[in-house]
């Protein structure tokens, strides 16, 4: 690319807080200020912080439901086809399609596929794994998995302004604010 | 009871789950991460004997593969011996981990947070041990993939009407889902280990498996949903697994096995034995890793209460089996149960009853529920009793079947014993490796149940606000 190499791009502003209460109220203020491309980073899931950020509910349950139905249907189909069409054999005088006996395997495969949907669906929605992220350039950010709480407002946000955004974050009671490189 | 006054949460008024004055989030991270980063030499005291027992296991299996299953004590009426006993025993152990991680989660039992990680690890290792036995009991374990519905040149399919095949699907699904659930729970804690890592190897290893987790609330939203769904899936799954294991017995026509009480009875027994094993593992762990303020005496007391409940349910099931044997008027059923009490295996039956029915009743006494010594001793008794339960069910029904001319007495050989004892080596070796390299307590989850984690926390009980 023909971009000047010396000028480093800015990812955004990173503000640090030291309690669940502080980040909760700070998120409410950033949400009310109308920012869209921003996030908060916490050592644990702070209760209702998604609502303080104004996030929409997760779509994961729909993925899991679709996967579960697929797994259960495939299991029943497999058992029906193998025991009536491809390899019909009388066992214990039961009908070829003795569906009652096929319930356990149908249930288990439904659960198995649902679990795959839940785990890999969650990772997909979160765009994980992503081993490099701009925020890891910040030394202070390392403590987001320990005891510090962060808000990151990205420079991509249409409302982003290095000065005004910094002032907003200062008003929310941030203990430390820094600009993070992309 | 003034002598058992526990600290209370200033906002909710419930018992504090993390003990100590002004414990910070950082203190929790330190308490869990330090023993991994600066290992104690005491770890070797547990690890070396475990590996030696694992050696016993490997020798037993090597000799088994060389000679065949004839080295075991199996005979003609008793074609299911210790292999199935050990299989059911180990699968049952695993169930407490899932109960803690899934069922207690759905019931919003927040005290589960400091014990779920180790209990889930126990589940996975117990299922690994369980899977050894049917695998080697097949005689030719290199054909263990035959129960899977794979297209093959014989143009045959497995018999989906057989409970043994249901078992294949149930246990393998259970193992896979437990592993996924455990790993999902580990991701934020692996990120903690990554961010604390001082050496490049650690940073790389923890970082690789942490998948670049950065505690984003947008991620937590999907993560918590996934966690709840996995809990919701694991709950019916764990109940189904031991139900299906009990079908191995209940679907057959043998007196003593062919009863409808088996599924709930097996599930209660599984949870009973699993909680005992959780206590057996956690009591030394919390002392050696100095985690007593996270895995508190209240946690142990709660587990003792669950042991008391499920132990009483198991006792009820034993009594109900006898009632039905009499009430059904079926002479074969009645004989099977008389034979259990007073037949050749009377001693096994009475060991089972003393350990499973009598020993948990001590937990009615609060002083015993709060004594680590008593908890440890009673947990060992329950472990022994539940092994004997599976032995009694399997062997007493088989050794005197319908045809008196084929009756026989079954006794194990030294190889049966060494394989069982060795499987504990496999279990403890895996558990030792787990406590050496992975956070034994769910760091993030424990932080989230501390009173300072509540967004409404003011730092002072006098003006806790209510939104």
CSV table of C-alpha atoms in Angstrom, one decimal, chain B residues 6 31 48 52 171 174 185 189 251 314:
chain,number,residue,atom,x,y,z
B,6,UNK,CA,-21.1,-16.9,58.5
B,31,UNK,CA,-4.9,-17.1,45.0
B,48,UNK,CA,4.6,-39.7,41.8
B,52,UNK,CA,3.2,-45.5,39.7
B,171,UNK,CA,-21.3,-41.8,26.8
B,174,UNK,CA,-21.5,-37.0,27.3
B,185,UNK,CA,-15.5,-22.1,31.0
B,189,UNK,CA,-9.2,-18.0,32.8
B,251,UNK,CA,-33.9,-53.7,29.4
B,314,UNK,CA,-30.5,-44.5,47.1
